Short mmCIF file of N, CA and C in Angstrom, two decimals:
data_model
loop_
_atom_site.label_atom_id
_atom_site.label_comp_id
_atom_site.label_asym_id
_atom_site.label_seq_id
_atom_site.Cartn_x
_atom_site.Cartn_y
_atom_site.Cartn_z
N UNK T 1 0.97 -1.09 -0.08
CA UNK T 1 -0.06 -0.12 -0.08
C UNK T 1 0.98 1.14 0.04
N UNK T 2 0.70 2.04 -0.94
CA UNK T 2 1.60 3.19 -1.16
C UNK T 2 0.67 4.39 -0.69
N UNK T 3 1.61 5.41 0.19
CA UNK T 3 0.85 6.58 0.64
C UNK T 3 1.42 7.73 -0.24
N UNK T 4 1.96 7.61 -1.36
CA UNK T 4 2.16 8.84 -2.18
C UNK T 4 0.81 9.34 -2.70
N UNK T 5 1.00 10.64 -2.77
CA UNK T 5 -0.26 11.03 -3.41
C UNK T 5 -0.03 11.19 -4.92
N UNK T 6 -0.98 11.08 -5.63
CA UNK T 6 -0.59 11.34 -7.23
C UNK T 6 -0.19 12.63 -7.62
N UNK T 7 0.60 12.62 -8.59
CA UNK T 7 1.00 14.04 -8.88
C UNK T 7 0.07 14.61 -10.25
N UNK T 8 -0.59 15.25 -10.25
CA UNK T 8 -1.40 15.78 -11.32
C UNK T 8 -0.59 16.80 -12.24
N UNK T 9 -0.99 16.69 -13.54
CA UNK T 9 -0.40 17.48 -14.49
C UNK T 9 -1.01 19.08 -14.42
N UNK T 10 -0.16 19.99 -14.55
CA UNK T 10 -0.75 21.31 -14.25
C UNK T 10 -1.65 21.66 -15.40
N UNK T 11 -2.78 22.33 -15.26
CA UNK T 11 -3.76 22.57 -16.34
C UNK T 11 -3.27 24.11 -16.73
N UNK T 12 -4.25 24.51 -17.53
CA UNK T 12 -3.94 25.97 -18.24
C UNK T 12 -4.36 26.90 -17.31
N UNK T 13 -5.25 26.75 -16.47
CA UNK T 13 -5.51 27.78 -15.38
C UNK T 13 -4.24 27.87 -14.41
N UNK T 14 -3.76 26.64 -14.09
CA UNK T 14 -2.54 26.77 -13.09
C UNK T 14 -1.31 27.54 -13.81
N UNK T 15 -1.08 27.25 -14.98
CA UNK T 15 0.01 27.94 -15.82
C UNK T 15 -0.38 29.23 -15.96
N UNK T 16 -1.67 29.74 -16.32
CA UNK T 16 -1.85 31.22 -16.35
C UNK T 16 -1.57 31.91 -15.14
N UNK T 17 -2.04 31.25 -13.99
CA UNK T 17 -1.89 31.89 -12.60
C UNK T 17 -0.40 31.98 -12.27
N UNK T 18 0.52 31.03 -12.77
CA UNK T 18 1.97 30.87 -12.35
C UNK T 18 2.69 31.99 -13.19
N UNK T 19 2.03 32.20 -14.45
CA UNK T 19 2.72 33.33 -15.42
C UNK T 19 2.36 34.65 -14.59
N UNK T 20 1.14 34.92 -14.27
CA UNK T 20 0.53 36.07 -13.74
C UNK T 20 1.33 36.45 -12.34
N UNK T 21 1.66 35.51 -11.53
CA UNK T 21 2.41 35.52 -10.30
C UNK T 21 3.84 36.05 -10.68
N UNK T 22 4.44 35.18 -11.75
CA UNK T 22 5.80 35.91 -11.99
C UNK T 22 5.84 37.19 -12.67
N UNK T 23 4.81 37.65 -13.38
CA UNK T 23 4.81 38.96 -13.91
C UNK T 23 4.81 40.00 -12.55
N UNK T 24 3.84 39.63 -11.84
CA UNK T 24 3.73 40.57 -10.59
C UNK T 24 5.14 40.67 -9.73
N UNK T 25 5.66 39.48 -9.65
CA UNK T 25 7.03 39.38 -8.81
C UNK T 25 8.01 40.43 -9.43
N UNK T 26 8.10 40.20 -10.75
CA UNK T 26 9.11 40.76 -11.62
C UNK T 26 8.91 42.45 -11.72
N UNK T 27 7.64 42.72 -11.72
CA UNK T 27 7.17 44.08 -11.55
C UNK T 27 7.71 44.84 -10.39
N UNK T 28 7.32 43.72 -9.27
CA UNK T 28 7.50 44.39 -7.77
C UNK T 28 9.25 44.47 -7.53
N UNK T 29 9.75 43.37 -8.20
CA UNK T 29 11.38 43.53 -8.15
C UNK T 29 11.97 44.85 -8.89
N UNK T 30 11.49 44.93 -9.83
CA UNK T 30 11.99 46.26 -10.73
C UNK T 30 11.56 47.44 -10.07
N UNK T 31 10.48 47.66 -9.36
CA UNK T 31 10.19 48.77 -8.64
C UNK T 31 11.13 49.04 -7.34
N UNK T 32 11.24 47.91 -6.78
CA UNK T 32 12.36 47.91 -5.62
C UNK T 32 13.59 48.27 -5.87
N UNK T 33 14.02 47.88 -6.95
CA UNK T 33 15.48 47.94 -7.57
C UNK T 33 15.44 49.65 -8.07
N UNK T 34 14.40 50.08 -8.66
CA UNK T 34 14.39 51.65 -9.08
C UNK T 34 14.21 52.41 -7.82
N UNK T 35 13.55 52.11 -6.69
CA UNK T 35 13.53 52.84 -5.36
C UNK T 35 14.90 52.89 -4.96
N UNK T 36 15.50 51.68 -4.91
CA UNK T 36 16.92 51.76 -4.35
C UNK T 36 18.00 52.56 -5.13
N UNK T 37 17.65 52.32 -6.23
CA UNK T 37 18.81 53.19 -7.24
C UNK T 37 18.41 54.76 -6.94
N UNK T 38 17.28 55.11 -6.86
CA UNK T 38 16.80 56.59 -6.61
C UNK T 38 17.34 57.15 -5.23
N UNK T 39 17.29 56.03 -4.32
CA UNK T 39 17.78 56.32 -2.84
C UNK T 39 19.26 56.61 -2.84
N UNK T 40 19.93 55.64 -3.48
CA UNK T 40 21.19 55.85 -3.72
C UNK T 40 22.04 57.19 -4.43
N UNK T 41 21.09 57.34 -5.43
CA UNK T 41 21.47 58.67 -6.17
C UNK T 41 21.01 59.75 -5.45
N UNK T 42 20.04 59.79 -4.41
CA UNK T 42 19.68 61.00 -3.92
C UNK T 42 20.79 61.10 -2.61
N UNK T 43 21.40 60.23 -2.13
CA UNK T 43 22.32 60.22 -1.16
C UNK T 43 23.84 60.83 -1.85
N UNK T 44 24.02 60.33 -2.93
CA UNK T 44 25.21 60.82 -3.86
C UNK T 44 25.11 62.25 -4.03
N UNK T 45 24.00 62.78 -4.61
CA UNK T 45 23.61 64.20 -4.93
C UNK T 45 23.75 64.92 -3.76
N UNK T 46 23.08 64.50 -2.57
CA UNK T 46 23.13 65.31 -1.38
C UNK T 46 24.47 65.55 -0.59
N UNK T 47 25.30 64.34 -0.79
CA UNK T 47 26.58 64.42 -0.43
C UNK T 47 27.50 65.49 -1.10
N UNK T 48 27.24 65.33 -2.61
CA UNK T 48 28.27 66.31 -3.26
C UNK T 48 27.67 67.81 -2.97
N UNK T 49 26.39 67.79 -3.00
CA UNK T 49 25.90 69.40 -2.62
C UNK T 49 26.56 69.86 -1.31
N UNK T 50 26.45 69.09 -0.41
CA UNK T 50 26.71 69.42 1.13
C UNK T 50 28.40 69.68 1.19
N UNK T 51 29.04 69.02 0.39
CA UNK T 51 30.67 69.22 0.19
C UNK T 51 30.86 70.51 -0.42
N UNK T 52 30.00 71.04 -1.48
CA UNK T 52 30.08 72.23 -2.15
C UNK T 52 31.13 72.36 -2.90
N UNK T 53 31.40 73.40 -3.65
CA UNK T 53 32.40 73.58 -4.73
C UNK T 53 33.73 73.43 -4.22
N UNK T 54 34.23 73.34 -2.90
CA UNK T 54 35.37 73.11 -2.40
C UNK T 54 35.90 71.79 -2.75
N UNK T 55 34.83 70.84 -3.03
CA UNK T 55 35.21 69.59 -3.33
C UNK T 55 35.95 69.51 -4.87
N UNK T 56 35.69 70.49 -5.73
CA UNK T 56 36.37 70.47 -7.09
C UNK T 56 37.65 71.21 -7.01
N UNK T 57 37.96 71.92 -5.95
CA UNK T 57 39.15 72.86 -5.92
C UNK T 57 40.28 71.96 -5.20
N UNK T 58 40.25 71.03 -4.67
CA UNK T 58 41.25 70.05 -4.12
C UNK T 58 42.06 69.53 -5.17
N UNK T 59 43.42 69.55 -4.83
CA UNK T 59 44.32 68.87 -5.70
C UNK T 59 44.06 67.32 -5.82
N UNK T 60 44.26 66.72 -6.73
CA UNK T 60 44.35 65.53 -6.90
C UNK T 60 45.62 64.68 -6.72
#
């Protein structure tokens, strides 16, 4: 007597749901990446502005 449950083949509704979920996850990931990039750029610009023009007058 086997206690394994039979594995059913995915139907069209399951595949559509999986694709929709994948699209939602990708959109969310891209939104988070964009927000993180904007956050980093904001800190970079604010740091440069706070240092002022003296930053570009120093010797290299």
